[in-house]
PDB file of C-alpha atoms and ligand atoms in Angstrom:
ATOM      1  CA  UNK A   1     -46.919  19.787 -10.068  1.00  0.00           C
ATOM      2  CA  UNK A   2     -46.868  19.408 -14.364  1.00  0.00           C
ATOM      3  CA  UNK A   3     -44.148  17.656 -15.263  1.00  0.00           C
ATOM      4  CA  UNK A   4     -42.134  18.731 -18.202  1.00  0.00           C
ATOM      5  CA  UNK A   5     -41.331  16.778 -21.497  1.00  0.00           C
ATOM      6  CA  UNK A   6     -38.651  17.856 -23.691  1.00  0.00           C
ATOM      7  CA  UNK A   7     -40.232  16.543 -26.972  1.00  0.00           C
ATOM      8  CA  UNK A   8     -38.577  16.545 -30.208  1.00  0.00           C
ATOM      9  CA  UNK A   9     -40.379  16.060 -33.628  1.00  0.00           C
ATOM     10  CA  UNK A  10     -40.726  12.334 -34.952  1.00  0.00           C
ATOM     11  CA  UNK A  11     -39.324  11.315 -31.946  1.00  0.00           C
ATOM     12  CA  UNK A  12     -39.309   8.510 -29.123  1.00  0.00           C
ATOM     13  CA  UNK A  13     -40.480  10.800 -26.876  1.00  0.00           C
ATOM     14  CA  UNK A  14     -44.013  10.249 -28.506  1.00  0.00           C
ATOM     15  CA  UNK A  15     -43.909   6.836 -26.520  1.00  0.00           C
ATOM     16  CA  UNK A  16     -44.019   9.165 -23.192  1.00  0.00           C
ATOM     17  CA  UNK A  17     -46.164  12.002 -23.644  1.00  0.00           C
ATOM     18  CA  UNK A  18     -48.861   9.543 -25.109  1.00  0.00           C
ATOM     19  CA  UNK A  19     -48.168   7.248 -21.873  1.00  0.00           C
ATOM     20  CA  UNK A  20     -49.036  10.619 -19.676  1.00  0.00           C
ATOM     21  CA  UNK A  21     -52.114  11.482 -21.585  1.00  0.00           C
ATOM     22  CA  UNK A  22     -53.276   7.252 -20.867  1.00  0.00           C
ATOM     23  CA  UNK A  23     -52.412   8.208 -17.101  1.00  0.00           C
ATOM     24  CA  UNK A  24     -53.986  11.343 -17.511  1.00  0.00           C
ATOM     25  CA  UNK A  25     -50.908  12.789 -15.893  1.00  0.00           C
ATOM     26  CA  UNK A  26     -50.751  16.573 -16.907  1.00  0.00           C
ATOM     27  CA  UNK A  27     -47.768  17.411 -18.800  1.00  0.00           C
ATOM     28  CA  UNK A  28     -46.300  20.199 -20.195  1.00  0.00           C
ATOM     29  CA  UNK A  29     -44.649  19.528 -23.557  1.00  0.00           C
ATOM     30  CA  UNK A  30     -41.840  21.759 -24.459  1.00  0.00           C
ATOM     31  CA  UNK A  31     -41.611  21.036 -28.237  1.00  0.00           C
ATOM     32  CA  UNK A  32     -38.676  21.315 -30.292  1.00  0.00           C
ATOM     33  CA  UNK A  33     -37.442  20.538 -34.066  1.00  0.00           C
ATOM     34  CA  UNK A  34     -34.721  18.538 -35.993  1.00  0.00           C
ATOM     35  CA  UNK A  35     -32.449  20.817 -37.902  1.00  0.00           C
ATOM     36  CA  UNK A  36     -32.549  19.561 -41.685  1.00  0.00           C
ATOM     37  CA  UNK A  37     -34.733  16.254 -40.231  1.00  0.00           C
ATOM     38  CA  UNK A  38     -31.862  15.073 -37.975  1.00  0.00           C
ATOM     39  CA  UNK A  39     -30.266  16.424 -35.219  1.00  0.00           C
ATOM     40  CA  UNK A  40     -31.986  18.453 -32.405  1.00  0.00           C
ATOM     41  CA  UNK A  41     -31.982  22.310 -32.263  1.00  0.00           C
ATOM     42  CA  UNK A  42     -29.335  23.172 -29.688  1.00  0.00           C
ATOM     43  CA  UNK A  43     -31.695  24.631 -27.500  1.00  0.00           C
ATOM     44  CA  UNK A  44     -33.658  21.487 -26.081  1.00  0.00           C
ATOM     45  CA  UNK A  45     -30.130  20.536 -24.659  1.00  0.00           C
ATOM     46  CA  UNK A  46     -29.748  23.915 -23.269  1.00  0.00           C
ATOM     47  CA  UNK A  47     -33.401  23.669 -21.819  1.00  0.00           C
ATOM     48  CA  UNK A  48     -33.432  20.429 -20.653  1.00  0.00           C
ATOM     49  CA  UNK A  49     -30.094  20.543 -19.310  1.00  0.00           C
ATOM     50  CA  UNK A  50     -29.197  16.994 -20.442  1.00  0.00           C
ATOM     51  CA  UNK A  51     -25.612  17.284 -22.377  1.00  0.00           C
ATOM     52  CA  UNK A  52     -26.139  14.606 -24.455  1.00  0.00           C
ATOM     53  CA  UNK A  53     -29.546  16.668 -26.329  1.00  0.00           C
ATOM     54  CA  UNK A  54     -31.440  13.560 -26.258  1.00  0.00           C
ATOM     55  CA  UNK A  55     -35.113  12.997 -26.583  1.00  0.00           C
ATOM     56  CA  UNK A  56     -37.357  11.992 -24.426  1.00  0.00           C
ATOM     57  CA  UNK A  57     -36.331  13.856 -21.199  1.00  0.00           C
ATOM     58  CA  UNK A  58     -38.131  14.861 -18.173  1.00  0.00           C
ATOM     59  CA  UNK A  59     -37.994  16.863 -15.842  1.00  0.00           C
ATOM     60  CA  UNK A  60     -40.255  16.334 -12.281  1.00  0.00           C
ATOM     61  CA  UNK A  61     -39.267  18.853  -9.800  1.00  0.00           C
ATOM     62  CA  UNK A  62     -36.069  18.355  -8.935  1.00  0.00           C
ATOM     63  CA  UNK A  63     -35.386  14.589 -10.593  1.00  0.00           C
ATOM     64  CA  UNK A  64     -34.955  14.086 -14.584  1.00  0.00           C
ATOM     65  CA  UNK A  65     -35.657  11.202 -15.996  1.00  0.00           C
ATOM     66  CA  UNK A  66     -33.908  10.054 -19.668  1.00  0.00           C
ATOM     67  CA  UNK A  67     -34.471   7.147 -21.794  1.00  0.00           C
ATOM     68  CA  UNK A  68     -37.939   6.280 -22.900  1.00  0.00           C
ATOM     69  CA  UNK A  69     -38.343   2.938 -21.412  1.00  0.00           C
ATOM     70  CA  UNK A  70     -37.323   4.559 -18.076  1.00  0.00           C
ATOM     71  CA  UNK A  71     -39.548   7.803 -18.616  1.00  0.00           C
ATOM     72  CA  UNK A  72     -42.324   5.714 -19.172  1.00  0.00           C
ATOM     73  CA  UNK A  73     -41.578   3.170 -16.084  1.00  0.00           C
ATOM     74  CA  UNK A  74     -41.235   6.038 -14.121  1.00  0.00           C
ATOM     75  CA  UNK A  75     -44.574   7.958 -14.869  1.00  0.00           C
ATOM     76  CA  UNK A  76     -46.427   4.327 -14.462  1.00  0.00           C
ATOM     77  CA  UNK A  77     -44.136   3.655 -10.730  1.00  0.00           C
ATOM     78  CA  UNK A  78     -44.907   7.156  -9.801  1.00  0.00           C
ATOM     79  CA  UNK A  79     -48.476   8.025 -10.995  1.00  0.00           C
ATOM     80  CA  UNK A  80     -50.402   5.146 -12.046  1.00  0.00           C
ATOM     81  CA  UNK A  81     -49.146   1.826 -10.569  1.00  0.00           C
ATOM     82  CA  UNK A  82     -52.350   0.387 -10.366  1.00  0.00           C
ATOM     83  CA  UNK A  83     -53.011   1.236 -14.209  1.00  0.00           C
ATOM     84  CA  UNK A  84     -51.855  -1.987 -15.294  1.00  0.00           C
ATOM     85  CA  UNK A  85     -49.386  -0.502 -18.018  1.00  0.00           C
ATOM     86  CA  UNK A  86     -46.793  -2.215 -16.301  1.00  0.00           C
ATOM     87  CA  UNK A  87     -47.618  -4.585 -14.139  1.00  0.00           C
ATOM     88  CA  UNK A  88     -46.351  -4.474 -10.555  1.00  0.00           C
ATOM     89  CA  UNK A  89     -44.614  -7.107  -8.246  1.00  0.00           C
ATOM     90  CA  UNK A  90     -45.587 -10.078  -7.810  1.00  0.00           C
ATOM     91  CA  UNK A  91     -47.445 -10.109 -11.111  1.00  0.00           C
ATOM     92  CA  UNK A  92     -43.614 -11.263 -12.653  1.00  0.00           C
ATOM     93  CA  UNK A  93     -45.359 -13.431 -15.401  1.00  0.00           C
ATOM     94  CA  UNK A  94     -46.873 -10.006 -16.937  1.00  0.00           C
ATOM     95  CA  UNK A  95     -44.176  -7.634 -15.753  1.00  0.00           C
ATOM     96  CA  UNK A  96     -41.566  -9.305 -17.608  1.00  0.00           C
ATOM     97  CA  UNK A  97     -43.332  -9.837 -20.548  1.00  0.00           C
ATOM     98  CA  UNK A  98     -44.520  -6.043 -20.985  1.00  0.00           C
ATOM     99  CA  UNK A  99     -40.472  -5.008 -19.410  1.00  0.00           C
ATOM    100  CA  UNK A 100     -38.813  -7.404 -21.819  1.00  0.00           C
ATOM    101  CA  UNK A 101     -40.798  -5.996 -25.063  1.00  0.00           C
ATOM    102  CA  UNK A 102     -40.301  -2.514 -23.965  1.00  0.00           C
ATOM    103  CA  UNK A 103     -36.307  -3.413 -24.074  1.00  0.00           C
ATOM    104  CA  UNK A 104     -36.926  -5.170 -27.553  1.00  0.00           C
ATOM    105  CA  UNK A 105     -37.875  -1.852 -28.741  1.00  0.00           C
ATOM    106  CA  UNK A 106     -35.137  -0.168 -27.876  1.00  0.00           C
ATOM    107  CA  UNK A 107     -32.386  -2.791 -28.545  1.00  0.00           C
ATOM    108  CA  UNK A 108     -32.971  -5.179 -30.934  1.00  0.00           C
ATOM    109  CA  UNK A 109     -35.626  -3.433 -32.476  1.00  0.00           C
ATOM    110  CA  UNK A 110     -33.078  -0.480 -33.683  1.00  0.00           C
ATOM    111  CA  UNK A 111     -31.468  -2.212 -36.721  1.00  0.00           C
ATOM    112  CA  UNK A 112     -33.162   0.085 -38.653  1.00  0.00           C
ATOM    113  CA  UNK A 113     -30.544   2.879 -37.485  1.00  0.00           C
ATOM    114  CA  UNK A 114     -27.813   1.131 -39.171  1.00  0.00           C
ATOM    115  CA  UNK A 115     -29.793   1.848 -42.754  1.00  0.00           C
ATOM    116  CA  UNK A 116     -30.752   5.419 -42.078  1.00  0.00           C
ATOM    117  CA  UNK A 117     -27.540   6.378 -40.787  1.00  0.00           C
ATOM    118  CA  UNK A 118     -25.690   4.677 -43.677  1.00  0.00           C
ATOM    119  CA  UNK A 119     -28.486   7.020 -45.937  1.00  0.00           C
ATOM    120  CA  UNK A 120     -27.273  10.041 -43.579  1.00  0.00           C
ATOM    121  CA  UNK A 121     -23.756   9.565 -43.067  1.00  0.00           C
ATOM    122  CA  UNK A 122     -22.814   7.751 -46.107  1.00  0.00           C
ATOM    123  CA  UNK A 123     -24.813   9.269 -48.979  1.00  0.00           C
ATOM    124  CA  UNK A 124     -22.219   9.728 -51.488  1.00  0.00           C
ATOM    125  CA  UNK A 125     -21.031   5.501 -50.970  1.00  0.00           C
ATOM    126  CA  UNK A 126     -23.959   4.408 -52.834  1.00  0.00           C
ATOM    127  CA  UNK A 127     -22.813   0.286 -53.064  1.00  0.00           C
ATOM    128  CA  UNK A 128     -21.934   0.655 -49.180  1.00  0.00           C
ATOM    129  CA  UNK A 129     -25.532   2.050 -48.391  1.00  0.00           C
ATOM    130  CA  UNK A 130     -27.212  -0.393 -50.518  1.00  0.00           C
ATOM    131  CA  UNK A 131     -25.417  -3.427 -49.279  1.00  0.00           C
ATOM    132  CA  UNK A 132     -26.017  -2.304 -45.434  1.00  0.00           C
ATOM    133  CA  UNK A 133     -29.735  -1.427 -46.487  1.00  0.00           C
ATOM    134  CA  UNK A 134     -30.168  -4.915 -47.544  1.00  0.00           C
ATOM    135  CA  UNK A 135     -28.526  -6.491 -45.031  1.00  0.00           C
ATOM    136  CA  UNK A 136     -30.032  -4.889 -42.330  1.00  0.00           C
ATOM    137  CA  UNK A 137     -33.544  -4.975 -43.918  1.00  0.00           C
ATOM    138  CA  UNK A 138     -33.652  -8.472 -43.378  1.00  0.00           C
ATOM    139  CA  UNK A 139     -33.392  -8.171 -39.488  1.00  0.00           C
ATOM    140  CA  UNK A 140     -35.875  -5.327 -39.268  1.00  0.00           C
ATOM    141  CA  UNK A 141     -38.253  -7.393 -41.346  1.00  0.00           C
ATOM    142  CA  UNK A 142     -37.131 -10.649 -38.840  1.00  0.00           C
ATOM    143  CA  UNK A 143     -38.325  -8.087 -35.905  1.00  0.00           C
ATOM    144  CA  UNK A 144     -41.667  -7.326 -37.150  1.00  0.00           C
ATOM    145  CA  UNK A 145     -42.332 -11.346 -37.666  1.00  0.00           C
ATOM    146  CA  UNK A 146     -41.458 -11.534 -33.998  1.00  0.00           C
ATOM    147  CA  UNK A 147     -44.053  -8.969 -32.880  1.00  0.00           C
ATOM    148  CA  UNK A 148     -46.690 -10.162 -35.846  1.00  0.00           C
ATOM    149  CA  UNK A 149     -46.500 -13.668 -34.366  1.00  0.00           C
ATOM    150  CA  UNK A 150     -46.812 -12.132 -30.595  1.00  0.00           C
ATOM    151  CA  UNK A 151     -49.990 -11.178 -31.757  1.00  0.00           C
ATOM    152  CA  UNK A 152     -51.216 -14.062 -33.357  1.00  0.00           C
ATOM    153  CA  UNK A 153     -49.938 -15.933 -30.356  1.00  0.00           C
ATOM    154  CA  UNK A 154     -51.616 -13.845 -27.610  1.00  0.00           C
ATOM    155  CA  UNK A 155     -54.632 -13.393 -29.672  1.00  0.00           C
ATOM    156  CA  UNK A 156     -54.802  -9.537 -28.954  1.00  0.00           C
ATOM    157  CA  UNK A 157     -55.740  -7.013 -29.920  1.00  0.00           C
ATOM    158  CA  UNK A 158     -52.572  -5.695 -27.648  1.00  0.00           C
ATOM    159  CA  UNK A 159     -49.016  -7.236 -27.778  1.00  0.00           C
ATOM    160  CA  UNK A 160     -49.471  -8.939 -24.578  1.00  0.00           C
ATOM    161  CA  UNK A 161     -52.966 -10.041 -24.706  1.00  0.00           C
ATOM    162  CA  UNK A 162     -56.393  -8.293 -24.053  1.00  0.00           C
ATOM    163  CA  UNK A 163     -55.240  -5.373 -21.529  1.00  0.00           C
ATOM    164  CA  UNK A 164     -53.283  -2.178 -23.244  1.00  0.00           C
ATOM    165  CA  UNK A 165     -49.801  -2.224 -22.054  1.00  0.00           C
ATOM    166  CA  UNK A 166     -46.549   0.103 -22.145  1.00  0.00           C
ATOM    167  CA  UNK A 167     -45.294  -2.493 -24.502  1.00  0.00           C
ATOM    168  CA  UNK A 168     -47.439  -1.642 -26.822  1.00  0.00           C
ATOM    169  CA  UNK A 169     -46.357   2.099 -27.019  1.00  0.00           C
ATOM    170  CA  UNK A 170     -42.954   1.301 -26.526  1.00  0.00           C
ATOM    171  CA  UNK A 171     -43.219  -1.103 -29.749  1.00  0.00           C
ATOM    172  CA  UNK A 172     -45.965   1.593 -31.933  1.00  0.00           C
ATOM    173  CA  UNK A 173     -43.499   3.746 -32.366  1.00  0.00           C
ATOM    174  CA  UNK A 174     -40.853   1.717 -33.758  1.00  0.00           C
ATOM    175  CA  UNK A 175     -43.132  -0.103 -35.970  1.00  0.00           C
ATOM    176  CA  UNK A 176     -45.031   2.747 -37.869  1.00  0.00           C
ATOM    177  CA  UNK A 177     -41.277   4.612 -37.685  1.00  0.00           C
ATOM    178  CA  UNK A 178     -39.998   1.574 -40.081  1.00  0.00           C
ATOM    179  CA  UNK A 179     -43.488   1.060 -41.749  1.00  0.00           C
ATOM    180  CA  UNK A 180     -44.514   4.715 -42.404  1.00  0.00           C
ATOM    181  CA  UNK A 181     -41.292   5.617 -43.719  1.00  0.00           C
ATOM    182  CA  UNK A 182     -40.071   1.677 -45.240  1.00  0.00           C
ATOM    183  CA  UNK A 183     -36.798   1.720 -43.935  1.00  0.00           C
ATOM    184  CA  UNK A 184     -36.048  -1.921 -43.753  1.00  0.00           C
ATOM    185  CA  UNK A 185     -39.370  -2.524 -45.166  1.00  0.00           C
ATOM    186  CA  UNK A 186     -39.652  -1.055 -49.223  1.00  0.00           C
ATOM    187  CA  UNK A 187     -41.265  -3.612 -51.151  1.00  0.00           C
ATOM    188  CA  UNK A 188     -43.589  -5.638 -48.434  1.00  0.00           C
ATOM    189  CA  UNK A 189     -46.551  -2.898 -47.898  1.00  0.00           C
ATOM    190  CA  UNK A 190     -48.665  -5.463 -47.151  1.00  0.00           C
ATOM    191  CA  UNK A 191     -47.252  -7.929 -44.861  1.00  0.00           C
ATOM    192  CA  UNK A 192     -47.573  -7.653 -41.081  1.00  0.00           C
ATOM    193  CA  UNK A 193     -51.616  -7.857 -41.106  1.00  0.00           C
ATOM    194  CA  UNK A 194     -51.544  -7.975 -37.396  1.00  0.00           C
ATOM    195  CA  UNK A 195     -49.171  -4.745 -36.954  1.00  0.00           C
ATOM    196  CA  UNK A 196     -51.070  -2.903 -39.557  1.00  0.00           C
ATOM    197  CA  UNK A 197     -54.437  -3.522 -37.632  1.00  0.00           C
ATOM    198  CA  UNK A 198     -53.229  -3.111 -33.919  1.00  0.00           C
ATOM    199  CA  UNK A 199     -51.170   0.188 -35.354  1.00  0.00           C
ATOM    200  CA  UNK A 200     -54.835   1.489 -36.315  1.00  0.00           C
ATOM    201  CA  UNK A 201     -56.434   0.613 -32.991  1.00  0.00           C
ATOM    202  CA  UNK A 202     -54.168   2.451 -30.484  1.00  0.00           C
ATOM    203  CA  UNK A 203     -54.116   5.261 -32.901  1.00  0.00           C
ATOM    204  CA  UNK A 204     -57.457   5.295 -32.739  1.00  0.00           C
ATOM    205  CA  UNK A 205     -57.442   5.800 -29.037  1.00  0.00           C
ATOM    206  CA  UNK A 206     -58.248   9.224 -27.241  1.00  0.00           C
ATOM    207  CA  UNK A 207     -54.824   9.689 -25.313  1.00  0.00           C
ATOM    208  CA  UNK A 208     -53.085   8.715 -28.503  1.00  0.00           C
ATOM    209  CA  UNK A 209     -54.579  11.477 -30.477  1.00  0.00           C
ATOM    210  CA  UNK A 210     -53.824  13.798 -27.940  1.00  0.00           C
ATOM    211  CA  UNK A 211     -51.058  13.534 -27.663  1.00  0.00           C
ATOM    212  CA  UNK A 212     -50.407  13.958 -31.574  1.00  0.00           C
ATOM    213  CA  UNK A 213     -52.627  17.464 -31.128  1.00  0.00           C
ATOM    214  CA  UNK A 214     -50.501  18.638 -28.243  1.00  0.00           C
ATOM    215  CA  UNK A 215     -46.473  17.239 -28.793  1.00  0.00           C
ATOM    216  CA  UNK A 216     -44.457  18.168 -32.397  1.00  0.00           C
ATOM    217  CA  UNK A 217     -44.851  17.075 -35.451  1.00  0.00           C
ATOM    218  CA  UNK A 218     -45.212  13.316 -35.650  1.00  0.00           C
ATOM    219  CA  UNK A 219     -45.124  12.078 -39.316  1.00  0.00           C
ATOM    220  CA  UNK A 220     -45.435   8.612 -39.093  1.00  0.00           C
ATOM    221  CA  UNK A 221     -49.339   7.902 -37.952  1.00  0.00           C
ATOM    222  CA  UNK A 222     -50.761   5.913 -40.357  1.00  0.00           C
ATOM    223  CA  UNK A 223     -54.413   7.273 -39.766  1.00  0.00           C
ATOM    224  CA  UNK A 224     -53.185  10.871 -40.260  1.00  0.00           C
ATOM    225  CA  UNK A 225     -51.296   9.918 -43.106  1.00  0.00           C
ATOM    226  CA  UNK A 226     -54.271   7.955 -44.366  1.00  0.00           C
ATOM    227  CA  UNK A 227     -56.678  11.459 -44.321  1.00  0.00           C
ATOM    228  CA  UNK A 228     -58.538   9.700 -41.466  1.00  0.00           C
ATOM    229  CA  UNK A 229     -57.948  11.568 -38.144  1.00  0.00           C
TER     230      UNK A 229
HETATM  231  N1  GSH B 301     -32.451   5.075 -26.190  1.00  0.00           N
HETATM  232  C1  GSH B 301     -32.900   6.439 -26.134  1.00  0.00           C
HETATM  233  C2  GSH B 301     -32.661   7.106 -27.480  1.00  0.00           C
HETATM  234  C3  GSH B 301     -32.850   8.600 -27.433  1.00  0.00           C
HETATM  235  C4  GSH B 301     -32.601   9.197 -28.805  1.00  0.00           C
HETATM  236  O1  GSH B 301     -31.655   8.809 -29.518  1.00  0.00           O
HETATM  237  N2  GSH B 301     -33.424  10.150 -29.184  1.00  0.00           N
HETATM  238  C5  GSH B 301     -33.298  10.779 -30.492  1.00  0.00           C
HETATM  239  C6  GSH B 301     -34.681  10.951 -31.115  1.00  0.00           C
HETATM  240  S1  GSH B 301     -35.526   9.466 -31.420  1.00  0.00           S
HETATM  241  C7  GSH B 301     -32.727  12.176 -30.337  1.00  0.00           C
HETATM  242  O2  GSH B 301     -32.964  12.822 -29.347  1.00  0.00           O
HETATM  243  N3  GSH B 301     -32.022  12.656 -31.350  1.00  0.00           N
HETATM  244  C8  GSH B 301     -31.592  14.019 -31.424  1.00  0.00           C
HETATM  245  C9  GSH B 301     -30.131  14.193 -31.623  1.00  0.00           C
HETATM  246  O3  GSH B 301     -29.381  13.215 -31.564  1.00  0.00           O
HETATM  247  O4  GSH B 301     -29.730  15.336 -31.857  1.00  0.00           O
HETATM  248  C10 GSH B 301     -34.377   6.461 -25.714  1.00  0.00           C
HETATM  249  O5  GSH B 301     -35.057   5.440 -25.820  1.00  0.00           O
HETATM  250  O6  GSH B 301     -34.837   7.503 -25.236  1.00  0.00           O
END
């Protein structure tokens, strides 16, 4: 059986589809675009049958699965438990590191929405957007020091030591989001060393790459962008 992936463009459903091409699950990916670079065509909620027209979605026979973090515990669960992406019971020391950095991603790690949707939603308040901008800039640039130091800390080259994990997926995508396209980060191209380097390597990577060729358009891979993929 393929299971499906409702896949927008510059998306978190990036984190999943590359996940399936690491577990070598096959997957079709139904892609779809952003209308004016923000909100999904219409369609991929009528496909996908999820109301809310959210991406990542997916759909395995009969069950859907939303939410990245949960798409990509349930592909691991379900078809590679042994991979080591996210470490199963009773390896709890791993588990909850990779589990609690794939949650950073998606929680903490989202200050950076407050500045983009003051720039979408706001756009003729200029003072208002600049104030939030710099405000929240501070915390997104507070996040990255958290994941730089993780990986001076563990030593890496991956988040959580020497072994590839779904944290480090989970985490790629936020960082080159607010790296590629400096939103919370104009002004500091060169700090984060560590992120810069550890962005390169899993981009670098096989399953990575295919799923760039494969999914929609993803703008923010700093090799691509860079002329060298
Ligand atoms: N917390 C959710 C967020 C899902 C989400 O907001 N997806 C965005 C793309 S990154 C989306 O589908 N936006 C399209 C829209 O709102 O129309 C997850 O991790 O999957």
């Amino acid at each position: 059986m393929v299971v499906t992936l409702f896949n927008l463009e510059n998306s978190r459903a990036f984190r999943v589809h590359w996940l399936a091409c690491e577990l070598d699950i096959p997957i079709q990916s139904r892609n779809y675009e952003r209308m004016g670079g923000k909100k999904a065509v219409p369609e991929m909620a009528k496909d996908s049958g999820y109301k809310l027209g959210k991406s990542p979605c997916i759909q395995d026979g009969d069950i859907q699965v939303v939410e990245s973090a949960n798409c990509m515990l349930y592909l691991v669960e379900r078809y590679g438990p042994e991979s080591g992406f996210i470490p199963s019971p009773p390896n709890f020391a791993q588990r909850t590191k990779v589990i609690g950095w794939m949650d950073f991603a998606e929680t903490i790690m989202t200050h950076a929405l407050a500045i983009i949707y003051a720039q979408w939603f706001a756009e003729d308040q200029k003072e208002a957007v600049k104030n939030i901008t710099e405000k929240a800039s501070a915390n997104v640039q507070k996040d990255l020091d958290e994941i730089e130091s993780a990986l001076e800390s563990t030593g890496g080259p991956f988040v959580c030591g020497s072994q590839i994990t779904a944290a480090d997926l989970a985490l790629a995508f936020s960082c080159e989001y607010v790296l590629s396209k400096e939103v919370g980060t104009k002004g500091h191209p060169t700090n984060w060393p560590k992120i810069h380097q550890w962005l390169r390597t899993l981009e670098a990577r096989p399953a990575y790459q295919k799923a760039l060729k494969e999914g929609p358009k993803y703008d923010f891979c700093f090799l691509k962008n860079e002329g060298k993929l």
